Amino acid sequence: MSDEQYYKRFYESASTKPFAFSTYLKDFHFVDEEVHVKGLTMTISSPDHEFLLHLYNGLQRKQVFSYKQYQLVKEKIRMLPEKMVTDSTVVFRTLSPLLVEGENQKPVRPDDPSYEEHVNYLADLILRQYRGKGLFLPLIVRPLRWRKVVVKETNHEFEAVYGKNRFLYFTAHHGWFSCTGHPQDLQLLYQLGLSKRRNQGFGLLEIEEVRG
């Protein structure tokens, strides 16, 4: 971030943040518990122009990023054209896995009869947190093609409780699905992402097709 006060206001709050992101690892392979890559591409989406401005300016000023014992060198930044939703049905493709969980944090599969209900709950919560109002219309969700993805991760808080070399596992799904609802809802969900743990790399969407 290019503004320290904005950063503190942004991250000292416990609320979810208005962005989602995905990562693409070029020619990756595993060496024990490490992932070796030839390059990494990160795509970030947000409807919050102030956030994007501070993020862009901050990235312009910094060339090397440190994470644990690793260093990442920035090569280039590109601004991708944003698509506009003007109709009531959109076919989305996930750029990062969509994580939908029910009671007791159990994953919900796209072919589960309750999947649409859980996606509506997530969408309503995401929109309510961002704009103060939930869905204008309930979503009709139709999974078209999907595959299961198990995500393995850890963090400082988890390590402090359970120790190192212990991991969290999340069962999510990649794929295509059609979504029918109010165009303004669909536009914001495209920009904000649709998933649990959006700020941790889940739920970034791409528009594949818009249907009237």
PDB file of C-alpha atoms in Angstrom:
ATOM      1  CA  MET A   1       0.000   0.000   0.000  1.00  0.00           C
ATOM      2  CA  SER A   2       1.196   3.543  -0.795  1.00  0.00           C
ATOM      3  CA  ASP A   3      -0.557   5.198   2.189  1.00  0.00           C
ATOM      4  CA  GLU A   4       0.314   4.032   5.717  1.00  0.00           C
ATOM      5  CA  GLN A   5      -2.806   5.497   7.325  1.00  0.00           C
ATOM      6  CA  TYR A   6      -5.035   3.834   4.753  1.00  0.00           C
ATOM      7  CA  TYR A   7      -3.206   0.538   5.335  1.00  0.00           C
ATOM      8  CA  LYS A   8      -3.754   0.728   9.103  1.00  0.00           C
ATOM      9  CA  ARG A   9      -7.420   1.593   8.683  1.00  0.00           C
ATOM     10  CA  PHE A  10      -7.770  -1.196   6.147  1.00  0.00           C
ATOM     11  CA  TYR A  11      -6.040  -3.984   8.072  1.00  0.00           C
ATOM     12  CA  GLU A  12      -6.710  -3.086  11.697  1.00  0.00           C
ATOM     13  CA  SER A  13     -10.379  -3.785  11.041  1.00  0.00           C
ATOM     14  CA  ALA A  14     -11.622  -7.367  11.489  1.00  0.00           C
ATOM     15  CA  SER A  15     -14.058  -7.084   8.563  1.00  0.00           C
ATOM     16  CA  THR A  16     -13.420  -8.789   5.251  1.00  0.00           C
ATOM     17  CA  LYS A  17     -11.606  -6.750   2.633  1.00  0.00           C
ATOM     18  CA  PRO A  18     -13.100  -5.696  -0.754  1.00  0.00           C
ATOM     19  CA  PHE A  19     -10.893  -7.801  -3.018  1.00  0.00           C
ATOM     20  CA  ALA A  20     -10.220 -11.297  -4.299  1.00  0.00           C
ATOM     21  CA  PHE A  21      -7.164 -12.680  -6.049  1.00  0.00           C
ATOM     22  CA  SER A  22      -5.760 -15.694  -7.839  1.00  0.00           C
ATOM     23  CA  THR A  23      -2.227 -16.906  -8.498  1.00  0.00           C
ATOM     24  CA  TYR A  24      -0.819 -18.738 -11.486  1.00  0.00           C
ATOM     25  CA  LEU A  25       2.415 -20.694 -10.984  1.00  0.00           C
ATOM     26  CA  LYS A  26       4.509 -21.138 -14.125  1.00  0.00           C
ATOM     27  CA  ASP A  27       6.202 -24.533 -14.547  1.00  0.00           C
ATOM     28  CA  PHE A  28       5.916 -25.444 -10.873  1.00  0.00           C
ATOM     29  CA  HIS A  29       7.166 -28.594  -9.206  1.00  0.00           C
ATOM     30  CA  PHE A  30       7.487 -29.802  -5.627  1.00  0.00           C
ATOM     31  CA  VAL A  31      10.701 -30.388  -3.737  1.00  0.00           C
ATOM     32  CA  ASP A  32       9.674 -31.850  -0.384  1.00  0.00           C
ATOM     33  CA  GLU A  33       7.360 -29.208   1.121  1.00  0.00           C
ATOM     34  CA  GLU A  34       8.546 -26.410  -1.189  1.00  0.00           C
ATOM     35  CA  VAL A  35       7.049 -25.308  -4.499  1.00  0.00           C
ATOM     36  CA  HIS A  36       9.623 -24.299  -7.116  1.00  0.00           C
ATOM     37  CA  VAL A  37       8.400 -22.065  -9.964  1.00  0.00           C
ATOM     38  CA  LYS A  38       9.792 -20.190 -12.972  1.00  0.00           C
ATOM     39  CA  GLY A  39       7.400 -17.333 -12.408  1.00  0.00           C
ATOM     40  CA  LEU A  40       4.224 -16.293 -10.635  1.00  0.00           C
ATOM     41  CA  THR A  41       1.306 -14.218 -11.896  1.00  0.00           C
ATOM     42  CA  MET A  42      -1.156 -12.691  -9.448  1.00  0.00           C
ATOM     43  CA  THR A  43      -4.521 -11.278 -10.550  1.00  0.00           C
ATOM     44  CA  ILE A  44      -6.350  -8.975  -8.123  1.00  0.00           C
ATOM     45  CA  SER A  45      -9.920  -7.709  -8.457  1.00  0.00           C
ATOM     46  CA  SER A  46     -11.867  -5.101  -6.490  1.00  0.00           C
ATOM     47  CA  PRO A  47     -14.700  -2.619  -7.043  1.00  0.00           C
ATOM     48  CA  ASP A  48     -12.994  -0.246  -4.565  1.00  0.00           C
ATOM     49  CA  HIS A  49     -11.052   2.276  -6.657  1.00  0.00           C
ATOM     50  CA  GLU A  50      -9.296   3.783  -3.623  1.00  0.00           C
ATOM     51  CA  PHE A  51      -7.951   0.363  -2.651  1.00  0.00           C
ATOM     52  CA  LEU A  52      -6.760  -0.317  -6.211  1.00  0.00           C
ATOM     53  CA  LEU A  53      -5.081   3.097  -6.429  1.00  0.00           C
ATOM     54  CA  HIS A  54      -3.102   2.585  -3.210  1.00  0.00           C
ATOM     55  CA  LEU A  55      -2.232  -0.967  -4.190  1.00  0.00           C
ATOM     56  CA  TYR A  56      -1.012   0.056  -7.644  1.00  0.00           C
ATOM     57  CA  ASN A  57       1.052   2.964  -6.330  1.00  0.00           C
ATOM     58  CA  GLY A  58       2.560   0.782  -3.633  1.00  0.00           C
ATOM     59  CA  LEU A  59       3.518  -1.917  -6.136  1.00  0.00           C
ATOM     60  CA  GLN A  60       5.104   0.678  -8.403  1.00  0.00           C
ATOM     61  CA  ARG A  61       7.437   1.777  -5.596  1.00  0.00           C
ATOM     62  CA  LYS A  62       8.579  -1.696  -4.574  1.00  0.00           C
ATOM     63  CA  GLN A  63      10.653  -4.057  -6.693  1.00  0.00           C
ATOM     64  CA  VAL A  64      11.544  -6.905  -4.321  1.00  0.00           C
ATOM     65  CA  PHE A  65       9.206  -8.619  -1.847  1.00  0.00           C
ATOM     66  CA  SER A  66      10.405 -10.815   1.024  1.00  0.00           C
ATOM     67  CA  TYR A  67       8.471 -13.785   2.431  1.00  0.00           C
ATOM     68  CA  LYS A  68      10.175 -15.905   5.107  1.00  0.00           C
ATOM     69  CA  GLN A  69      13.508 -16.867   3.531  1.00  0.00           C
ATOM     70  CA  TYR A  70      12.318 -16.195  -0.028  1.00  0.00           C
ATOM     71  CA  GLN A  71      12.515 -13.142  -2.256  1.00  0.00           C
ATOM     72  CA  LEU A  72      10.105 -12.323  -5.075  1.00  0.00           C
ATOM     73  CA  VAL A  73      11.177  -9.897  -7.789  1.00  0.00           C
ATOM     74  CA  LYS A  74       8.445  -7.918  -9.533  1.00  0.00           C
ATOM     75  CA  GLU A  75       8.644  -7.963 -13.331  1.00  0.00           C
ATOM     76  CA  LYS A  76       5.636  -5.986 -14.560  1.00  0.00           C
ATOM     77  CA  ILE A  77       2.139  -4.786 -13.684  1.00  0.00           C
ATOM     78  CA  ARG A  78      -0.726  -4.886 -16.157  1.00  0.00           C
ATOM     79  CA  MET A  79      -4.199  -3.366 -15.810  1.00  0.00           C
ATOM     80  CA  LEU A  80      -6.695  -5.797 -17.314  1.00  0.00           C
ATOM     81  CA  PRO A  81      -9.911  -4.512 -18.936  1.00  0.00           C
ATOM     82  CA  GLU A  82     -12.967  -5.026 -16.757  1.00  0.00           C
ATOM     83  CA  LYS A  83     -16.112  -6.590 -18.182  1.00  0.00           C
ATOM     84  CA  MET A  84     -19.560  -5.166 -17.480  1.00  0.00           C
ATOM     85  CA  VAL A  85     -22.643  -7.188 -16.575  1.00  0.00           C
ATOM     86  CA  THR A  86     -25.773  -5.812 -18.231  1.00  0.00           C
ATOM     87  CA  ASP A  87     -27.985  -8.906 -18.337  1.00  0.00           C
ATOM     88  CA  SER A  88     -29.468 -11.216 -15.730  1.00  0.00           C
ATOM     89  CA  THR A  89     -27.473 -14.401 -16.461  1.00  0.00           C
ATOM     90  CA  VAL A  90     -23.712 -14.818 -16.544  1.00  0.00           C
ATOM     91  CA  VAL A  91     -21.489 -17.855 -17.043  1.00  0.00           C
ATOM     92  CA  PHE A  92     -18.594 -17.558 -14.603  1.00  0.00           C
ATOM     93  CA  ARG A  93     -15.298 -19.442 -14.630  1.00  0.00           C
ATOM     94  CA  THR A  94     -13.305 -19.701 -11.422  1.00  0.00           C
ATOM     95  CA  LEU A  95      -9.775 -18.299 -11.556  1.00  0.00           C
ATOM     96  CA  SER A  96      -9.173 -19.442  -7.991  1.00  0.00           C
ATOM     97  CA  PRO A  97     -11.083 -22.254  -6.250  1.00  0.00           C
ATOM     98  CA  LEU A  98     -14.583 -21.583  -4.975  1.00  0.00           C
ATOM     99  CA  LEU A  99     -14.888 -22.648  -1.332  1.00  0.00           C
ATOM    100  CA  VAL A 100     -18.432 -23.359  -0.142  1.00  0.00           C
ATOM    101  CA  GLU A 101     -18.925 -24.840   3.315  1.00  0.00           C
ATOM    102  CA  GLY A 102     -21.984 -25.696   5.341  1.00  0.00           C
ATOM    103  CA  GLU A 103     -22.444 -26.382   9.017  1.00  0.00           C
ATOM    104  CA  ASN A 104     -19.315 -27.352  10.968  1.00  0.00           C
ATOM    105  CA  GLN A 105     -17.106 -26.147   8.086  1.00  0.00           C
ATOM    106  CA  LYS A 106     -17.934 -29.201   5.989  1.00  0.00           C
ATOM    107  CA  PRO A 107     -17.479 -28.678   2.208  1.00  0.00           C
ATOM    108  CA  VAL A 108     -20.563 -28.555  -0.016  1.00  0.00           C
ATOM    109  CA  ARG A 109     -20.228 -30.075  -3.494  1.00  0.00           C
ATOM    110  CA  PRO A 110     -21.755 -28.375  -6.563  1.00  0.00           C
ATOM    111  CA  ASP A 111     -24.062 -31.385  -7.067  1.00  0.00           C
ATOM    112  CA  ASP A 112     -25.379 -31.166  -3.498  1.00  0.00           C
ATOM    113  CA  PRO A 113     -29.085 -30.082  -3.390  1.00  0.00           C
ATOM    114  CA  SER A 114     -28.194 -27.409  -0.817  1.00  0.00           C
ATOM    115  CA  TYR A 115     -25.354 -25.878  -2.895  1.00  0.00           C
ATOM    116  CA  GLU A 116     -27.448 -23.021  -4.314  1.00  0.00           C
ATOM    117  CA  GLU A 117     -28.703 -22.136  -0.827  1.00  0.00           C
ATOM    118  CA  HIS A 118     -25.163 -21.950   0.544  1.00  0.00           C
ATOM    119  CA  VAL A 119     -23.928 -19.867  -2.423  1.00  0.00           C
ATOM    120  CA  ASN A 120     -26.812 -17.444  -1.869  1.00  0.00           C
ATOM    121  CA  TYR A 121     -25.875 -17.131   1.797  1.00  0.00           C
ATOM    122  CA  LEU A 122     -22.258 -16.348   0.888  1.00  0.00           C
ATOM    123  CA  ALA A 123     -23.214 -13.868  -1.843  1.00  0.00           C
ATOM    124  CA  ASP A 124     -25.662 -12.039   0.429  1.00  0.00           C
ATOM    125  CA  LEU A 125     -23.053 -11.799   3.199  1.00  0.00           C
ATOM    126  CA  ILE A 126     -20.309 -10.539   0.849  1.00  0.00           C
ATOM    127  CA  LEU A 127     -22.534  -7.834  -0.641  1.00  0.00           C
ATOM    128  CA  ARG A 128     -23.936  -6.812   2.746  1.00  0.00           C
ATOM    129  CA  GLN A 129     -20.429  -6.349   4.145  1.00  0.00           C
ATOM    130  CA  TYR A 130     -19.344  -4.276   1.144  1.00  0.00           C
ATOM    131  CA  ARG A 131     -22.322  -2.038   0.356  1.00  0.00           C
ATOM    132  CA  GLY A 132     -24.544  -2.435   3.439  1.00  0.00           C
ATOM    133  CA  LYS A 133     -27.238  -4.257   1.448  1.00  0.00           C
ATOM    134  CA  GLY A 134     -27.429  -7.923   0.519  1.00  0.00           C
ATOM    135  CA  LEU A 135     -28.716  -9.491  -2.688  1.00  0.00           C
ATOM    136  CA  PHE A 136     -31.378  -7.568  -4.583  1.00  0.00           C
ATOM    137  CA  LEU A 137     -32.631 -10.897  -5.979  1.00  0.00           C
ATOM    138  CA  PRO A 138     -31.899 -14.518  -5.022  1.00  0.00           C
ATOM    139  CA  LEU A 139     -29.333 -16.211  -7.248  1.00  0.00           C
ATOM    140  CA  ILE A 140     -30.127 -19.197  -9.447  1.00  0.00           C
ATOM    141  CA  VAL A 141     -26.896 -21.200  -9.597  1.00  0.00           C
ATOM    142  CA  ARG A 142     -26.310 -23.970 -12.126  1.00  0.00           C
ATOM    143  CA  PRO A 143     -22.903 -25.727 -12.021  1.00  0.00           C
ATOM    144  CA  LEU A 144     -21.878 -26.630 -15.580  1.00  0.00           C
ATOM    145  CA  ARG A 145     -18.474 -28.274 -15.181  1.00  0.00           C
ATOM    146  CA  TRP A 146     -16.330 -28.635 -12.109  1.00  0.00           C
ATOM    147  CA  ARG A 147     -13.511 -30.547 -10.437  1.00  0.00           C
ATOM    148  CA  LYS A 148     -12.481 -30.912  -6.806  1.00  0.00           C
ATOM    149  CA  VAL A 149      -9.377 -29.114  -5.527  1.00  0.00           C
ATOM    150  CA  VAL A 150      -7.889 -29.727  -2.080  1.00  0.00           C
ATOM    151  CA  VAL A 151      -5.952 -26.688  -0.828  1.00  0.00           C
ATOM    152  CA  LYS A 152      -3.261 -27.185   1.795  1.00  0.00           C
ATOM    153  CA  GLU A 153      -2.030 -24.191   3.764  1.00  0.00           C
ATOM    154  CA  THR A 154      -0.774 -22.929   7.104  1.00  0.00           C
ATOM    155  CA  ASN A 155      -0.326 -19.572   8.836  1.00  0.00           C
ATOM    156  CA  HIS A 156       1.290 -18.044  11.904  1.00  0.00           C
ATOM    157  CA  GLU A 157      -1.821 -18.322  14.081  1.00  0.00           C
ATOM    158  CA  PHE A 158      -2.368 -21.975  13.184  1.00  0.00           C
ATOM    159  CA  GLU A 159       1.317 -22.817  13.756  1.00  0.00           C
ATOM    160  CA  ALA A 160       1.249 -21.086  17.148  1.00  0.00           C
ATOM    161  CA  VAL A 161      -1.558 -23.386  18.301  1.00  0.00           C
ATOM    162  CA  TYR A 162      -0.746 -26.660  16.544  1.00  0.00           C
ATOM    163  CA  GLY A 163       2.990 -26.345  15.850  1.00  0.00           C
ATOM    164  CA  LYS A 164       4.974 -26.359  12.633  1.00  0.00           C
ATOM    165  CA  ASN A 165       4.492 -28.966   9.900  1.00  0.00           C
ATOM    166  CA  ARG A 166       0.755 -29.018  10.625  1.00  0.00           C
ATOM    167  CA  PHE A 167      -1.610 -27.898   7.880  1.00  0.00           C
ATOM    168  CA  LEU A 168      -5.127 -26.755   7.152  1.00  0.00           C
ATOM    169  CA  TYR A 169      -6.984 -28.506   4.328  1.00  0.00           C
ATOM    170  CA  PHE A 170      -9.857 -26.980   2.372  1.00  0.00           C
ATOM    171  CA  THR A 171     -11.945 -28.864  -0.194  1.00  0.00           C
ATOM    172  CA  ALA A 172     -12.943 -26.404  -2.920  1.00  0.00           C
ATOM    173  CA  HIS A 173     -13.951 -26.594  -6.593  1.00  0.00           C
ATOM    174  CA  HIS A 174     -12.774 -25.153  -9.910  1.00  0.00           C
ATOM    175  CA  GLY A 175     -15.102 -24.914 -12.881  1.00  0.00           C
ATOM    176  CA  TRP A 176     -17.839 -23.138 -14.797  1.00  0.00           C
ATOM    177  CA  PHE A 177     -21.298 -22.228 -13.533  1.00  0.00           C
ATOM    178  CA  SER A 178     -24.181 -20.068 -14.687  1.00  0.00           C
ATOM    179  CA  CYS A 179     -25.586 -17.525 -12.287  1.00  0.00           C
ATOM    180  CA  THR A 180     -28.892 -15.694 -12.716  1.00  0.00           C
ATOM    181  CA  GLY A 181     -29.764 -12.684 -10.592  1.00  0.00           C
ATOM    182  CA  HIS A 182     -29.819  -8.898 -10.520  1.00  0.00           C
ATOM    183  CA  PRO A 183     -27.130  -7.453 -12.860  1.00  0.00           C
ATOM    184  CA  GLN A 184     -25.803  -5.128 -10.134  1.00  0.00           C
ATOM    185  CA  ASP A 185     -25.348  -8.103  -7.787  1.00  0.00           C
ATOM    186  CA  LEU A 186     -23.588 -10.114 -10.479  1.00  0.00           C
ATOM    187  CA  GLN A 187     -21.273  -7.195 -11.324  1.00  0.00           C
ATOM    188  CA  LEU A 188     -20.166  -6.766  -7.717  1.00  0.00           C
ATOM    189  CA  LEU A 189     -19.696 -10.502  -7.164  1.00  0.00           C
ATOM    190  CA  TYR A 190     -17.521 -10.584 -10.293  1.00  0.00           C
ATOM    191  CA  GLN A 191     -15.392  -7.784  -8.817  1.00  0.00           C
ATOM    192  CA  LEU A 192     -15.388  -8.951  -5.191  1.00  0.00           C
ATOM    193  CA  GLY A 193     -15.199 -12.706  -5.717  1.00  0.00           C
ATOM    194  CA  LEU A 194     -17.637 -15.330  -4.465  1.00  0.00           C
ATOM    195  CA  SER A 195     -16.348 -17.751  -1.852  1.00  0.00           C
ATOM    196  CA  LYS A 196     -15.383 -18.193   1.736  1.00  0.00           C
ATOM    197  CA  ARG A 197     -11.840 -16.934   2.429  1.00  0.00           C
ATOM    198  CA  ARG A 198     -11.834 -14.586  -0.574  1.00  0.00           C
ATOM    199  CA  ASN A 199      -8.947 -12.545   0.841  1.00  0.00           C
ATOM    200  CA  GLN A 200      -6.859 -15.739   1.071  1.00  0.00           C
ATOM    201  CA  GLY A 201      -6.942 -16.610  -2.601  1.00  0.00           C
ATOM    202  CA  PHE A 202     -10.365 -18.196  -3.110  1.00  0.00           C
ATOM    203  CA  GLY A 203     -13.298 -17.251  -5.316  1.00  0.00           C
ATOM    204  CA  LEU A 204     -11.935 -14.964  -8.035  1.00  0.00           C
ATOM    205  CA  LEU A 205     -14.228 -15.129 -11.083  1.00  0.00           C
ATOM    206  CA  GLU A 206     -13.941 -14.491 -14.809  1.00  0.00           C
ATOM    207  CA  ILE A 207     -16.927 -13.802 -17.065  1.00  0.00           C
ATOM    208  CA  GLU A 208     -17.085 -16.337 -19.874  1.00  0.00           C
ATOM    209  CA  GLU A 209     -20.494 -15.445 -21.293  1.00  0.00           C
ATOM    210  CA  VAL A 210     -23.353 -13.047 -20.647  1.00  0.00           C
ATOM    211  CA  ARG A 211     -26.864 -14.212 -21.433  1.00  0.00           C
ATOM    212  CA  GLY A 212     -30.008 -12.137 -21.510  1.00  0.00           C
TER     213      GLY A 212
END
